[in-house]
PDB file of C-alpha atoms in Angstrom:
ATOM      1  CA  MET A   1      -9.040  -3.120 -19.256  1.00  0.00           C
ATOM      2  CA  THR A   2      -7.251  -1.306 -22.113  1.00  0.00           C
ATOM      3  CA  ASN A   3      -3.546  -1.660 -22.266  1.00  0.00           C
ATOM      4  CA  ILE A   4      -1.504   1.518 -22.979  1.00  0.00           C
ATOM      5  CA  ASN A   5       0.427  -0.175 -25.836  1.00  0.00           C
ATOM      6  CA  THR A   6      -2.957  -0.997 -27.481  1.00  0.00           C
ATOM      7  CA  ILE A   7      -3.632   2.679 -27.868  1.00  0.00           C
ATOM      8  CA  VAL A   8      -0.098   3.890 -28.606  1.00  0.00           C
ATOM      9  CA  GLU A   9       0.389   1.171 -31.257  1.00  0.00           C
ATOM     10  CA  ALA A  10      -3.089   1.469 -32.722  1.00  0.00           C
ATOM     11  CA  ALA A  11      -3.631   1.377 -36.484  1.00  0.00           C
ATOM     12  CA  PHE A  12      -4.277   5.132 -36.597  1.00  0.00           C
ATOM     13  CA  VAL A  13      -0.920   5.868 -34.986  1.00  0.00           C
ATOM     14  CA  ARG A  14       0.802   3.683 -37.566  1.00  0.00           C
ATOM     15  CA  TYR A  15      -1.021   5.404 -40.353  1.00  0.00           C
ATOM     16  CA  ILE A  16       0.149   8.816 -39.079  1.00  0.00           C
ATOM     17  CA  ILE A  17       3.764   7.628 -38.686  1.00  0.00           C
ATOM     18  CA  ASN A  18       3.837   6.144 -42.237  1.00  0.00           C
ATOM     19  CA  ASP A  19       1.653   8.917 -43.684  1.00  0.00           C
ATOM     20  CA  GLU A  20      -0.821   6.384 -44.986  1.00  0.00           C
ATOM     21  CA  LEU A  21      -4.420   7.326 -45.798  1.00  0.00           C
ATOM     22  CA  ASP A  22      -6.019   3.859 -46.201  1.00  0.00           C
ATOM     23  CA  GLU A  23      -9.043   3.644 -43.872  1.00  0.00           C
ATOM     24  CA  ILE A  24      -7.647   6.495 -41.741  1.00  0.00           C
ATOM     25  CA  LYS A  25     -11.151   7.750 -40.927  1.00  0.00           C
ATOM     26  CA  GLU A  26     -12.225   4.415 -39.443  1.00  0.00           C
ATOM     27  CA  ALA A  27      -8.857   4.007 -37.741  1.00  0.00           C
ATOM     28  CA  PHE A  28      -9.147   7.461 -36.044  1.00  0.00           C
ATOM     29  CA  GLU A  29     -12.689   6.669 -34.854  1.00  0.00           C
ATOM     30  CA  SER A  30     -11.503   3.448 -33.318  1.00  0.00           C
ATOM     31  CA  PHE A  31      -8.475   5.153 -31.763  1.00  0.00           C
ATOM     32  CA  ALA A  32     -10.590   7.966 -30.295  1.00  0.00           C
ATOM     33  CA  SER A  33     -13.041   5.470 -28.871  1.00  0.00           C
ATOM     34  CA  HIS A  34     -10.362   3.436 -27.169  1.00  0.00           C
ATOM     35  CA  LEU A  35      -8.594   6.472 -25.789  1.00  0.00           C
ATOM     36  CA  ILE A  36     -11.755   7.930 -24.319  1.00  0.00           C
ATOM     37  CA  ASN A  37     -12.736   4.598 -22.742  1.00  0.00           C
ATOM     38  CA  PHE A  38      -9.139   4.235 -21.275  1.00  0.00           C
ATOM     39  CA  ILE A  39      -9.374   7.642 -19.666  1.00  0.00           C
ATOM     40  CA  HIS A  40     -12.661   6.644 -17.980  1.00  0.00           C
ATOM     41  CA  GLU A  41     -11.374   3.206 -16.804  1.00  0.00           C
ATOM     42  CA  PRO A  42     -10.358   2.606 -13.186  1.00  0.00           C
ATOM     43  CA  VAL A  43      -6.667   2.825 -14.037  1.00  0.00           C
ATOM     44  CA  HIS A  44      -4.137   4.810 -11.961  1.00  0.00           C
ATOM     45  CA  TRP A  45      -3.891   8.408 -13.205  1.00  0.00           C
ATOM     46  CA  VAL A  46      -0.122   8.110 -13.719  1.00  0.00           C
ATOM     47  CA  GLU A  47      -0.671   5.477 -16.445  1.00  0.00           C
ATOM     48  CA  LYS A  48      -3.249   7.696 -18.092  1.00  0.00           C
ATOM     49  CA  HIS A  49      -0.937  10.701 -18.125  1.00  0.00           C
ATOM     50  CA  HIS A  50       1.895   8.432 -19.405  1.00  0.00           C
ATOM     51  CA  CYS A  51      -0.279   7.305 -22.321  1.00  0.00           C
ATOM     52  CA  LEU A  52      -1.289  10.900 -23.210  1.00  0.00           C
ATOM     53  CA  VAL A  53       2.388  12.101 -23.046  1.00  0.00           C
ATOM     54  CA  ARG A  54       3.519   9.305 -25.324  1.00  0.00           C
ATOM     55  CA  LEU A  55       0.785  10.044 -27.868  1.00  0.00           C
ATOM     56  CA  ASN A  56       1.406  13.750 -27.739  1.00  0.00           C
ATOM     57  CA  ALA A  57       5.162  13.243 -28.416  1.00  0.00           C
ATOM     58  CA  ILE A  58       4.505  10.926 -31.314  1.00  0.00           C
ATOM     59  CA  PHE A  59       1.995  13.181 -33.014  1.00  0.00           C
ATOM     60  CA  HIS A  60       4.000  16.356 -32.498  1.00  0.00           C
ATOM     61  CA  VAL A  61       7.100  14.723 -34.050  1.00  0.00           C
ATOM     62  CA  HIS A  62       5.183  13.751 -37.162  1.00  0.00           C
ATOM     63  CA  THR A  63       3.373  17.043 -37.554  1.00  0.00           C
ATOM     64  CA  LEU A  64       6.319  18.316 -39.647  1.00  0.00           C
ATOM     65  CA  LYS A  65       6.856  15.030 -41.461  1.00  0.00           C
ATOM     66  CA  VAL A  66       3.464  14.195 -42.953  1.00  0.00           C
ATOM     67  CA  LYS A  67       2.793  15.623 -46.404  1.00  0.00           C
ATOM     68  CA  SER A  68      -0.901  14.857 -46.920  1.00  0.00           C
ATOM     69  CA  ASP A  69      -3.447  17.510 -45.909  1.00  0.00           C
ATOM     70  CA  ILE A  70      -5.733  14.726 -44.775  1.00  0.00           C
ATOM     71  CA  SER A  71      -3.046  13.384 -42.415  1.00  0.00           C
ATOM     72  CA  HIS A  72      -2.568  16.915 -41.068  1.00  0.00           C
ATOM     73  CA  THR A  73      -6.269  17.214 -40.432  1.00  0.00           C
ATOM     74  CA  TYR A  74      -6.433  13.978 -38.483  1.00  0.00           C
ATOM     75  CA  LEU A  75      -3.268  14.898 -36.603  1.00  0.00           C
ATOM     76  CA  SER A  76      -4.924  18.091 -35.478  1.00  0.00           C
ATOM     77  CA  LEU A  77      -7.972  16.184 -34.379  1.00  0.00           C
ATOM     78  CA  ALA A  78      -5.854  13.659 -32.469  1.00  0.00           C
ATOM     79  CA  LEU A  79      -3.860  16.394 -30.704  1.00  0.00           C
ATOM     80  CA  SER A  80      -7.052  18.221 -29.796  1.00  0.00           C
ATOM     81  CA  LEU A  81      -8.525  14.989 -28.373  1.00  0.00           C
ATOM     82  CA  ILE A  82      -5.364  14.415 -26.279  1.00  0.00           C
ATOM     83  CA  LYS A  83      -5.602  17.950 -24.948  1.00  0.00           C
ATOM     84  CA  THR A  84      -9.292  17.463 -24.047  1.00  0.00           C
ATOM     85  CA  MET A  85      -8.548  14.134 -22.329  1.00  0.00           C
ATOM     86  CA  LYS A  86      -5.760  15.701 -20.324  1.00  0.00           C
ATOM     87  CA  GLU A  87      -8.040  18.507 -19.124  1.00  0.00           C
ATOM     88  CA  LEU A  88     -10.707  15.972 -18.234  1.00  0.00           C
ATOM     89  CA  LEU A  89      -8.233  13.893 -16.307  1.00  0.00           C
ATOM     90  CA  LEU A  90      -6.987  16.847 -14.337  1.00  0.00           C
ATOM     91  CA  GLU A  91     -10.554  18.013 -13.557  1.00  0.00           C
ATOM     92  CA  THR A  92     -11.447  14.494 -12.352  1.00  0.00           C
ATOM     93  CA  GLN A  93      -8.354  14.430  -9.975  1.00  0.00           C
ATOM     94  CA  LYS A  94      -9.341  17.846  -8.609  1.00  0.00           C
ATOM     95  CA  ALA A  95     -12.972  16.835  -8.152  1.00  0.00           C
ATOM     96  CA  SER A  96     -11.872  13.685  -6.274  1.00  0.00           C
ATOM     97  CA  ALA A  97      -9.723  15.741  -3.911  1.00  0.00           C
ATOM     98  CA  ASP A  98     -12.544  18.280  -3.359  1.00  0.00           C
ATOM     99  CA  THR A  99     -14.957  15.538  -2.559  1.00  0.00           C
ATOM    100  CA  ILE A 100     -12.703  14.039   0.047  1.00  0.00           C
ATOM    101  CA  ARG A 101     -12.226  17.431   1.701  1.00  0.00           C
ATOM    102  CA  SER A 102     -15.952  18.036   1.746  1.00  0.00           C
ATOM    103  CA  PHE A 103     -16.697  14.673   3.247  1.00  0.00           C
ATOM    104  CA  ARG A 104     -14.035  15.114   5.931  1.00  0.00           C
ATOM    105  CA  SER A 105     -15.240  18.618   6.902  1.00  0.00           C
ATOM    106  CA  GLY A 106     -18.634  17.167   7.561  1.00  0.00           C
ATOM    107  CA  PHE A 107     -17.229  14.696  10.109  1.00  0.00           C
ATOM    108  CA  SER A 108     -14.658  16.986  11.692  1.00  0.00           C
ATOM    109  CA  THR A 109     -15.270  17.878  15.315  1.00  0.00           C
ATOM    110  CA  GLY A 110     -12.250  20.189  15.854  1.00  0.00           C
ATOM    111  CA  ASP A 111      -8.816  19.382  17.341  1.00  0.00           C
ATOM    112  CA  ASP A 112     -10.048  16.385  19.205  1.00  0.00           C
ATOM    113  CA  ALA A 113     -11.416  14.696  15.998  1.00  0.00           C
ATOM    114  CA  ILE A 114     -10.535  11.059  15.616  1.00  0.00           C
ATOM    115  CA  ARG A 115      -7.953  10.573  12.840  1.00  0.00           C
ATOM    116  CA  TRP A 116      -6.323   7.573  11.252  1.00  0.00           C
ATOM    117  CA  THR A 117      -2.635   7.603  12.187  1.00  0.00           C
ATOM    118  CA  GLY A 118      -1.655   4.219  10.846  1.00  0.00           C
ATOM    119  CA  GLY A 119      -0.335   5.548   7.547  1.00  0.00           C
ATOM    120  CA  ASN A 120      -2.150   5.930   4.229  1.00  0.00           C
ATOM    121  CA  GLY A 121      -0.428   2.881   2.718  1.00  0.00           C
ATOM    122  CA  ASN A 122      -1.670   0.688   5.524  1.00  0.00           C
ATOM    123  CA  LEU A 123      -5.214   2.049   5.193  1.00  0.00           C
ATOM    124  CA  TYR A 124      -5.156   1.418   1.465  1.00  0.00           C
ATOM    125  CA  GLU A 125      -4.080  -2.223   2.177  1.00  0.00           C
ATOM    126  CA  LEU A 126      -6.867  -2.614   4.769  1.00  0.00           C
ATOM    127  CA  LEU A 127      -9.431  -1.041   2.489  1.00  0.00           C
ATOM    128  CA  ASN A 128      -8.504  -3.336  -0.399  1.00  0.00           C
ATOM    129  CA  ALA A 129      -8.813  -6.368   1.860  1.00  0.00           C
ATOM    130  CA  LEU A 130     -12.215  -5.338   3.164  1.00  0.00           C
ATOM    131  CA  GLN A 131     -13.515  -4.640  -0.341  1.00  0.00           C
ATOM    132  CA  ILE A 132     -12.224  -7.902  -1.724  1.00  0.00           C
ATOM    133  CA  ARG A 133     -13.886  -9.650   1.298  1.00  0.00           C
ATOM    134  CA  LYS A 134     -17.117  -7.845   0.349  1.00  0.00           C
ATOM    135  CA  CYS A 135     -17.439  -6.251   3.787  1.00  0.00           C
ATOM    136  CA  PHE A 136     -19.297  -3.152   2.448  1.00  0.00           C
ATOM    137  CA  ASN A 137     -22.809  -3.595   1.016  1.00  0.00           C
ATOM    138  CA  ASN A 138     -21.988  -7.270   0.350  1.00  0.00           C
ATOM    139  CA  GLY A 139     -19.522  -6.128  -2.312  1.00  0.00           C
ATOM    140  CA  ASN A 140     -22.043  -4.011  -4.171  1.00  0.00           C
ATOM    141  CA  ILE A 141     -20.187  -0.715  -4.045  1.00  0.00           C
ATOM    142  CA  GLU A 142     -17.736   0.974  -6.390  1.00  0.00           C
ATOM    143  CA  THR A 143     -14.254   1.926  -5.259  1.00  0.00           C
ATOM    144  CA  ASN A 144     -14.810   5.596  -6.337  1.00  0.00           C
ATOM    145  CA  VAL A 145     -17.792   5.702  -3.918  1.00  0.00           C
ATOM    146  CA  LEU A 146     -16.204   3.751  -1.061  1.00  0.00           C
ATOM    147  CA  VAL A 147     -12.850   5.576  -0.894  1.00  0.00           C
ATOM    148  CA  PRO A 148     -14.206   9.155  -0.279  1.00  0.00           C
ATOM    149  CA  TYR A 149     -16.518   7.704   2.442  1.00  0.00           C
ATOM    150  CA  ILE A 150     -13.647   5.954   4.204  1.00  0.00           C
ATOM    151  CA  ALA A 151     -11.565   9.086   3.854  1.00  0.00           C
ATOM    152  CA  SER A 152     -14.261  11.134   5.569  1.00  0.00           C
ATOM    153  CA  VAL A 153     -14.806   8.615   8.361  1.00  0.00           C
ATOM    154  CA  PHE A 154     -11.062   8.195   9.099  1.00  0.00           C
ATOM    155  CA  ASN A 155     -10.389  11.940   8.554  1.00  0.00           C
ATOM    156  CA  VAL A 156      -7.475  11.184   6.213  1.00  0.00           C
ATOM    157  CA  ASP A 157      -6.349  12.212   2.681  1.00  0.00           C
ATOM    158  CA  ILE A 158      -6.731   9.127   0.470  1.00  0.00           C
ATOM    159  CA  ASN A 159      -8.099   8.822  -3.038  1.00  0.00           C
ATOM    160  CA  VAL A 160      -9.240   6.331  -5.622  1.00  0.00           C
ATOM    161  CA  ASP A 161      -5.988   6.512  -7.579  1.00  0.00           C
ATOM    162  CA  GLY A 162      -4.003   5.724  -4.427  1.00  0.00           C
ATOM    163  CA  CYS A 163      -6.166   2.660  -3.762  1.00  0.00           C
ATOM    164  CA  TYR A 164      -5.430   1.261  -7.189  1.00  0.00           C
ATOM    165  CA  GLU A 165      -1.712   2.144  -6.954  1.00  0.00           C
ATOM    166  CA  SER A 166      -1.537   0.478  -3.546  1.00  0.00           C
ATOM    167  CA  LYS A 167      -2.938  -2.788  -4.892  1.00  0.00           C
ATOM    168  CA  ARG A 168      -0.460  -2.728  -7.803  1.00  0.00           C
ATOM    169  CA  THR A 169       2.397  -2.074  -5.326  1.00  0.00           C
ATOM    170  CA  MET A 170       1.321  -5.034  -3.156  1.00  0.00           C
ATOM    171  CA  LYS A 171       1.449  -7.320  -6.183  1.00  0.00           C
ATOM    172  CA  GLN A 172       5.110  -6.456  -6.615  1.00  0.00           C
ATOM    173  CA  ARG A 173       6.064  -7.148  -2.990  1.00  0.00           C
ATOM    174  CA  LYS A 174       8.646  -9.899  -2.510  1.00  0.00           C
ATOM    175  CA  GLY A 175       7.520 -11.074   0.912  1.00  0.00           C
ATOM    176  CA  LYS A 176       8.568 -10.152   4.389  1.00  0.00           C
ATOM    177  CA  GLY A 177      10.492 -12.522   6.568  1.00  0.00           C
ATOM    178  CA  ASP A 178       9.237 -16.100   6.700  1.00  0.00           C
ATOM    179  CA  ARG A 179       5.578 -15.123   6.530  1.00  0.00           C
ATOM    180  CA  LYS A 180       3.645 -17.280   4.097  1.00  0.00           C
ATOM    181  CA  TYR A 181      -0.033 -16.946   3.188  1.00  0.00           C
ATOM    182  CA  ASN A 182      -0.158 -20.334   1.522  1.00  0.00           C
ATOM    183  CA  ARG A 183       2.131 -22.753   3.273  1.00  0.00           C
ATOM    184  CA  ARG A 184       1.382 -25.687   0.979  1.00  0.00           C
ATOM    185  CA  ASN A 185       2.685 -23.762  -2.054  1.00  0.00           C
ATOM    186  CA  MET A 186       5.102 -21.678   0.008  1.00  0.00           C
ATOM    187  CA  LEU A 187       3.795 -18.400  -1.407  1.00  0.00           C
ATOM    188  CA  ASP A 188       5.050 -15.234   0.256  1.00  0.00           C
ATOM    189  CA  SER A 189       2.479 -12.964   1.905  1.00  0.00           C
ATOM    190  CA  ARG A 190       2.084  -9.568   0.394  1.00  0.00           C
ATOM    191  CA  SER A 191      -0.369  -8.212   2.956  1.00  0.00           C
ATOM    192  CA  TYR A 192       2.198  -6.834   5.421  1.00  0.00           C
ATOM    193  CA  PHE A 193      -0.174  -4.605   7.411  1.00  0.00           C
ATOM    194  CA  CYS A 194      -2.979  -7.146   7.581  1.00  0.00           C
ATOM    195  CA  ASP A 195      -0.508  -9.745   8.718  1.00  0.00           C
ATOM    196  CA  ASP A 196       0.739  -7.419  11.442  1.00  0.00           C
ATOM    197  CA  LEU A 197      -2.878  -6.655  12.529  1.00  0.00           C
ATOM    198  CA  SER A 198      -3.513 -10.401  12.851  1.00  0.00           C
ATOM    199  CA  ASP A 199      -0.346 -10.917  14.887  1.00  0.00           C
ATOM    200  CA  CYS A 200      -1.060  -7.990  17.205  1.00  0.00           C
ATOM    201  CA  LEU A 201      -4.646  -9.133  17.867  1.00  0.00           C
ATOM    202  CA  ASN A 202      -3.660 -12.732  18.529  1.00  0.00           C
ATOM    203  CA  ASP A 203      -0.782 -11.636  20.776  1.00  0.00           C
ATOM    204  CA  ASN A 204      -3.153  -9.475  22.789  1.00  0.00           C
ATOM    205  CA  LEU A 205      -5.723 -12.291  23.046  1.00  0.00           C
ATOM    206  CA  VAL A 206      -3.127 -14.779  24.193  1.00  0.00           C
ATOM    207  CA  ALA A 207      -1.692 -12.270  26.760  1.00  0.00           C
ATOM    208  CA  GLN A 208      -5.165 -11.603  28.087  1.00  0.00           C
ATOM    209  CA  GLU A 209      -5.880 -15.311  28.242  1.00  0.00           C
ATOM    210  CA  LYS A 210      -2.741 -15.897  30.318  1.00  0.00           C
ATOM    211  CA  SER A 211      -3.608 -12.946  32.530  1.00  0.00           C
ATOM    212  CA  ASP A 212      -7.208 -14.250  33.007  1.00  0.00           C
ATOM    213  CA  GLY A 213      -5.800 -17.722  33.822  1.00  0.00           C
ATOM    214  CA  ARG A 214      -3.549 -16.296  36.518  1.00  0.00           C
ATOM    215  CA  ALA A 215      -6.407 -14.257  37.938  1.00  0.00           C
ATOM    216  CA  ALA A 216      -8.642 -17.388  38.043  1.00  0.00           C
ATOM    217  CA  ARG A 217      -5.889 -19.432  39.809  1.00  0.00           C
ATOM    218  CA  LYS A 218      -5.458 -16.700  42.403  1.00  0.00           C
ATOM    219  CA  SER A 219      -9.147 -16.663  43.052  1.00  0.00           C
ATOM    220  CA  THR A 220      -9.226 -20.408  43.532  1.00  0.00           C
ATOM    221  CA  VAL A 221      -6.333 -20.295  45.990  1.00  0.00           C
ATOM    222  CA  VAL A 222      -8.087 -17.641  48.064  1.00  0.00           C
TER     223      VAL A 222
END
């Protein structure tokens, strides 16, 4: 995936800052291509907005500084491209939210509808785990297709951006208690909710096993 700094520090940006005209046409075409691809990549929308804000600030500052008419022309083109990408990004976010609402309304059965009440963050973690495990269509499904479907089934407001952000947040976790996912290398577990699910399920199975054992012993005595 494209790194924000790759775009912000592109040759075209340097040419504008230094008011250089060498190969500026080719540099702009490369810059525009990278920016358009970045906006369409599965990157969290906050990073995309951050990139556009940085570029917009750089170009606006140098609008008054450049002397060449050619530089002014390409500055105008760059600012117009940034504006278009921002509008596209906002439209995509709105469309994603509308899709989720539409899916959910089709599954809603009124006040007694089944809803996910375990928290959006926990659902994102579970969804990431299930997708990594290829539990849906043997892994042959895109996140932007899966998330709206899960949102409709669980009757909850989640979106694609939140799914990516959740995974990034999980990477930054420092571990919880003494829980390790790899005891040999003593690596901290970052899957808090999935760990808790496993503990709850095993605790329940053990409790039932003990209860079944007592019931069997009582039956034998009688």
